[in-house]
Short mmCIF file of C-alpha atoms and ligand atoms in Angstrom, two decimals:
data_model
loop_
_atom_site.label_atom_id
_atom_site.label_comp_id
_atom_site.label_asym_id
_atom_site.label_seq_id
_atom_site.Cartn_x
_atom_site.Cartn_y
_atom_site.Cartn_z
CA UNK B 17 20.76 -13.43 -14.53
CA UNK B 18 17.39 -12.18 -13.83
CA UNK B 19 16.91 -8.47 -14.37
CA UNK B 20 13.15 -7.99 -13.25
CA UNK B 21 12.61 -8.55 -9.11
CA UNK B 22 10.12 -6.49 -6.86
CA UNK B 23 11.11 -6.35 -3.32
CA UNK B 24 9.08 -5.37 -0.44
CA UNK B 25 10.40 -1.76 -1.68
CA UNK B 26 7.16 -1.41 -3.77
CA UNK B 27 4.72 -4.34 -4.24
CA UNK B 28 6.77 -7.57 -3.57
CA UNK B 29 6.59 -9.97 -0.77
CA UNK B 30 10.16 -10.70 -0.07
CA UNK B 31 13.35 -8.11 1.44
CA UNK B 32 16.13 -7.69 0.09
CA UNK B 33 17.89 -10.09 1.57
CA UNK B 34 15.75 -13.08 1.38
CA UNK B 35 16.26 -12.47 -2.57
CA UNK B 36 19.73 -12.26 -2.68
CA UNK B 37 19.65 -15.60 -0.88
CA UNK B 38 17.80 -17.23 -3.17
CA UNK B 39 19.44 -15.94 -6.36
CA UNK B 40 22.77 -17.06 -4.26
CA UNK B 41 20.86 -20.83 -3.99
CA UNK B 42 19.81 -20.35 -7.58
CA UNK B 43 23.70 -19.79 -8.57
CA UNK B 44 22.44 -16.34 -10.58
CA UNK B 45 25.66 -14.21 -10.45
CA UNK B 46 23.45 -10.95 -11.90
CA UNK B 47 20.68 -10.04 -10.81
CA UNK B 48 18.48 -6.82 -10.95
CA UNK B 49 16.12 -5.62 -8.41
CA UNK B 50 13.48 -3.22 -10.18
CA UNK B 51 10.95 -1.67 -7.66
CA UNK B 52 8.17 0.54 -8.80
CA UNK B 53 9.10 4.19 -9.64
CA UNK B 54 6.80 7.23 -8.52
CA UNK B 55 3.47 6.33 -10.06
CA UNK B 56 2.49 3.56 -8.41
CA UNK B 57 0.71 3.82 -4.79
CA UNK B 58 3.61 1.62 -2.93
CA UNK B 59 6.38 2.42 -5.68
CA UNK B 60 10.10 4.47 -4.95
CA UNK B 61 10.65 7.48 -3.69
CA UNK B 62 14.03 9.32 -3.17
CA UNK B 63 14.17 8.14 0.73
CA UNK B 64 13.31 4.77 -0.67
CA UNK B 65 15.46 4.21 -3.17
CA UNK B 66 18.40 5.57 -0.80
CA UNK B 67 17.51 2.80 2.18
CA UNK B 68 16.92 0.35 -0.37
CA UNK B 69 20.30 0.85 -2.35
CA UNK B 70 22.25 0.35 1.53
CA UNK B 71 20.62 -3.24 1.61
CA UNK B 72 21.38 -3.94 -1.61
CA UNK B 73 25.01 -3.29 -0.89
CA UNK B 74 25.11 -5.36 1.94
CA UNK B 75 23.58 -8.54 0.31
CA UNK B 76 26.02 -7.98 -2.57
CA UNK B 77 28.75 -8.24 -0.42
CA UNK B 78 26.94 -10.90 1.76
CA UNK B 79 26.45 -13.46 -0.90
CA UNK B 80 28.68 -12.23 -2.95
CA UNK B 81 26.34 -11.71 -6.35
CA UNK B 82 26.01 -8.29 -8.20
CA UNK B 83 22.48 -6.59 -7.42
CA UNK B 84 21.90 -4.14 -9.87
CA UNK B 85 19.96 -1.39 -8.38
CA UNK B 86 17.08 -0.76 -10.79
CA UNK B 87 13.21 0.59 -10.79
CA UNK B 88 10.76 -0.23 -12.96
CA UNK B 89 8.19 2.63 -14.37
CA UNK B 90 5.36 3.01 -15.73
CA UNK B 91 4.78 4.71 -19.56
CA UNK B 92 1.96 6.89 -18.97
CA UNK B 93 0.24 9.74 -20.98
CA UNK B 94 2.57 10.95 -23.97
CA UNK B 95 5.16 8.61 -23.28
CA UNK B 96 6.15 9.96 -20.14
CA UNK B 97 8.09 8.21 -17.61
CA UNK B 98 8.56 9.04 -13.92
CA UNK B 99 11.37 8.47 -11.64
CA UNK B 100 13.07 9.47 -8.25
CA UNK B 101 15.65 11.51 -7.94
CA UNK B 102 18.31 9.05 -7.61
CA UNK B 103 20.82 7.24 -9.62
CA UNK B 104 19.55 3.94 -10.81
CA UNK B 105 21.87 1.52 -12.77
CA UNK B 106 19.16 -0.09 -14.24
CA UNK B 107 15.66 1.22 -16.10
CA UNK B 108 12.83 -0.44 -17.56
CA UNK B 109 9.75 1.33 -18.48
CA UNK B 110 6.48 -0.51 -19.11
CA UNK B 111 3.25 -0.47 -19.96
CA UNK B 112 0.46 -0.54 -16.89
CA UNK B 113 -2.33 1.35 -17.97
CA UNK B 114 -5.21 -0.43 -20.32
CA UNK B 115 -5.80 1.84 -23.10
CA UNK B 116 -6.66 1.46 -26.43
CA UNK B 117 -4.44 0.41 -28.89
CA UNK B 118 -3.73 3.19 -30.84
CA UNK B 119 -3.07 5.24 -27.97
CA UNK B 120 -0.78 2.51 -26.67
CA UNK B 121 1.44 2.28 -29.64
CA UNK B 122 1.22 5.94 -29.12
CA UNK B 123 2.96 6.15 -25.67
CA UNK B 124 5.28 3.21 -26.33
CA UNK B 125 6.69 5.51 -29.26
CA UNK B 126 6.91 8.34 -27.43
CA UNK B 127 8.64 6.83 -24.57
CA UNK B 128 11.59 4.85 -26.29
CA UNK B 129 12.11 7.70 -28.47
CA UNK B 130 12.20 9.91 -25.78
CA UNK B 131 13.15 8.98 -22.41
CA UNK B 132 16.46 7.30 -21.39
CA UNK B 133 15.53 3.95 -19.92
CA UNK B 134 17.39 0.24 -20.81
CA UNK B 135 14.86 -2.02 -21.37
CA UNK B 136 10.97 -2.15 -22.54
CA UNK B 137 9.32 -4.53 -20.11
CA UNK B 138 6.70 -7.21 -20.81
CA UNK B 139 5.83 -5.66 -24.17
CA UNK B 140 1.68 -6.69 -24.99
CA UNK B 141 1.58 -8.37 -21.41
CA UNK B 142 -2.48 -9.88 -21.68
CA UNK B 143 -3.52 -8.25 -18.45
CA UNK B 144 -2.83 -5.11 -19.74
CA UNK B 145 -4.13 -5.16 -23.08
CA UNK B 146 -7.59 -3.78 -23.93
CA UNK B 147 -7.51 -5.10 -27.72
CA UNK B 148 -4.37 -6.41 -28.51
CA UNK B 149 -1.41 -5.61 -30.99
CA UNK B 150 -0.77 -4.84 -34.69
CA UNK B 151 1.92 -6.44 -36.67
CA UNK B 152 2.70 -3.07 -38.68
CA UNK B 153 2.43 -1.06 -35.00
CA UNK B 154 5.24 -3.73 -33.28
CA UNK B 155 7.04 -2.94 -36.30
CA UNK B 156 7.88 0.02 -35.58
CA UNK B 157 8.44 -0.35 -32.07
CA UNK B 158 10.97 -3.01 -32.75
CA UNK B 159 12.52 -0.63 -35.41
CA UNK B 160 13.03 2.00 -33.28
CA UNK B 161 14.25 -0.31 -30.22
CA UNK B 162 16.97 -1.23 -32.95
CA UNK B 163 17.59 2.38 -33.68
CA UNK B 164 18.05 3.05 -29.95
CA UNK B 165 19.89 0.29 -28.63
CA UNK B 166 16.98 -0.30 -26.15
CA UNK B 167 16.24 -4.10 -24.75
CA UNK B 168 13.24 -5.73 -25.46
CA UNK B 169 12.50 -8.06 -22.14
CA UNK B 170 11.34 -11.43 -22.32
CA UNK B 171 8.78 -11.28 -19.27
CA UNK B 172 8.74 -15.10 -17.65
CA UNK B 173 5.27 -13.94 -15.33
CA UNK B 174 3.63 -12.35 -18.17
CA UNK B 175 5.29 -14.83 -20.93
CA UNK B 176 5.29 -11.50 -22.82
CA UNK B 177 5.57 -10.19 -25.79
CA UNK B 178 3.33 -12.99 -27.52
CA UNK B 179 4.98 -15.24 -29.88
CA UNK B 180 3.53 -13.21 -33.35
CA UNK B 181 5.42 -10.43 -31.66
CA UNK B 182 9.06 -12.46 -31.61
CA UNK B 183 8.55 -13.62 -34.77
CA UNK B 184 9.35 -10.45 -35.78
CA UNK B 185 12.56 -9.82 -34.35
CA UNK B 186 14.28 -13.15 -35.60
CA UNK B 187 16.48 -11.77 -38.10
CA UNK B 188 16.92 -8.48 -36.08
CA UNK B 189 19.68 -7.91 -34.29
CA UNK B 190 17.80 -6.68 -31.88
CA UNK B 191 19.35 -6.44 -27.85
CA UNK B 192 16.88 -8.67 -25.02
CA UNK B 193 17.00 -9.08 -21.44
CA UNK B 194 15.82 -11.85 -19.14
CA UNK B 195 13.13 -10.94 -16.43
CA UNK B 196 11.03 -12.86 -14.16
CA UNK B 197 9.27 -10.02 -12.20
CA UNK B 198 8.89 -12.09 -9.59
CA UNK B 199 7.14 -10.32 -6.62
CA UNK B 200 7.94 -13.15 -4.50
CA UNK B 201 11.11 -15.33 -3.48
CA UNK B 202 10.21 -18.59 -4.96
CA UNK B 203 9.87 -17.15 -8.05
CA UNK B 204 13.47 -15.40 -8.45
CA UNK B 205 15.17 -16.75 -11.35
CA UNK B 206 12.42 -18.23 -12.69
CA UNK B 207 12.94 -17.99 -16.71
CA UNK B 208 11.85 -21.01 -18.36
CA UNK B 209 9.73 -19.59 -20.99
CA UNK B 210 12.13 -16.55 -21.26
CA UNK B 211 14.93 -18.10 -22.18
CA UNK B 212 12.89 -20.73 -24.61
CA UNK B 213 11.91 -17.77 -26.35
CA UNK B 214 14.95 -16.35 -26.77
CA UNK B 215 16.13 -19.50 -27.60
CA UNK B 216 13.49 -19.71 -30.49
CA UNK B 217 13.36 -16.02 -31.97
CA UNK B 218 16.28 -14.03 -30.47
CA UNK B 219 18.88 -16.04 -32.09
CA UNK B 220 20.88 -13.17 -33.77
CA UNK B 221 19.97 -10.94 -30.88
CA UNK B 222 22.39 -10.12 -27.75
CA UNK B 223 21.90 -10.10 -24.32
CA UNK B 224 21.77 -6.41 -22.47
CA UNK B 225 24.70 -7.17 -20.30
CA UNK B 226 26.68 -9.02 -22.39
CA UNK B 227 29.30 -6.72 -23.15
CA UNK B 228 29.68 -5.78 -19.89
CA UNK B 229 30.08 -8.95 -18.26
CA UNK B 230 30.22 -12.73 -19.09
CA UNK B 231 27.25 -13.87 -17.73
CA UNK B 232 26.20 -17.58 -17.38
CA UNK B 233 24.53 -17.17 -14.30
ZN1 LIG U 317 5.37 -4.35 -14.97
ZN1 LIG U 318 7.42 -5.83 -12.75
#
């Protein structure tokens, strides 16, 4: 399973159907296809997200794998998160804006208390930091993604959150997802480091889609 993929629908390389065919290849049975939502320049809109949902039913039934039908969005001032009108199976709200720290704790609080979204996505990714994390800050992010049942991702292109981060959540019981945000085909399924940290630090934690499927893929 790999629940973070950009398409050609906002900022990725490959269609639809060229990543359906190489999740198929890659023997994934889940997959999640997470465009950008509203904010970004080449992200979803309602027509988009309608036109893109038809293709992903067609390569579901093509190569027979479940595409969930997701967006990714941004957490911007006070928490806020954006998206189309449109009924997404899938949510995960991230950090894309370099602020400063404070303020970024700030918005991540905001947001998972909130919004309604599924999973926190490549939590203190480096290329969006402007001066890093704070071990009493990520513990009360990971307190309150406890509280609310939210995912924290493990982020395979930004091998995010940092290790000091997941050494915080390894007696939580604390819910994760696998994502590769790959923005091009090769890179679909590609979760090496994600599932070694897992592996290493999410050891009482359980998957998001666990209970709703048994996924091996
Ligand atoms: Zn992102
Ligand atoms: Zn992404």
């Amino acid at each position: 399973m790999d629940l973070h993929i950009h398409s050609m629908y906002s900022d990725g390389a490959a269609s639809i159907d060229e990543i359906a065919r190489k999740a198929k290849e890659r023997n994934l049975k889940i997959i999640a296809i997470v465009d950008h939502s509203v904010e970004h320049p080449k992200g979803l809109n309602e027509r988009k997200a309608r036109k893109r949902k038809i293709e992903i039913e067609q390569a579901e039934s093509k190569y027979g794998i479940r595409i969930l039908d997701g967006v990714e969005c941004g957490i911007l001032e006070d928490g806020k998160i954006i998206l189309p009108k449109h009924d997404f199976e899938l949510v995960i709200a991230s950090v894309h804006s370099i602020v400063p720290q404070k303020e970024m704790y700030r918005r991540l609080k905001r947001a998972i208390e909130e919004y309604d979204f599924h999973i926190l996505g490549h939590l203190h990714a480096g290329i969006f930091s402007l001066d890093g994390r704070a071990e009493e800050y990520d513990l009360e992010i990971l307190d309150l993604l406890e509280e609310t049942g939210k995912a924290l991702e493990l982020n395979t292109h930004h091998s995010a959150p940092p290790e000091e981060t997941l050494k915080l959540c390894l007696s939580r019981k604390i819910t994760y997802s696998f994502g590769s945000d790959a923005h091009t085909v090769s890179r679909v399924g590609d979760l090496d480091h994600a599932k070694r940290m897992a592996k290493i630090f999410l050891k009482n934690g359980r998957f998001i889609l666990d209970e709703m499927h048994n996924v091996d893929g």
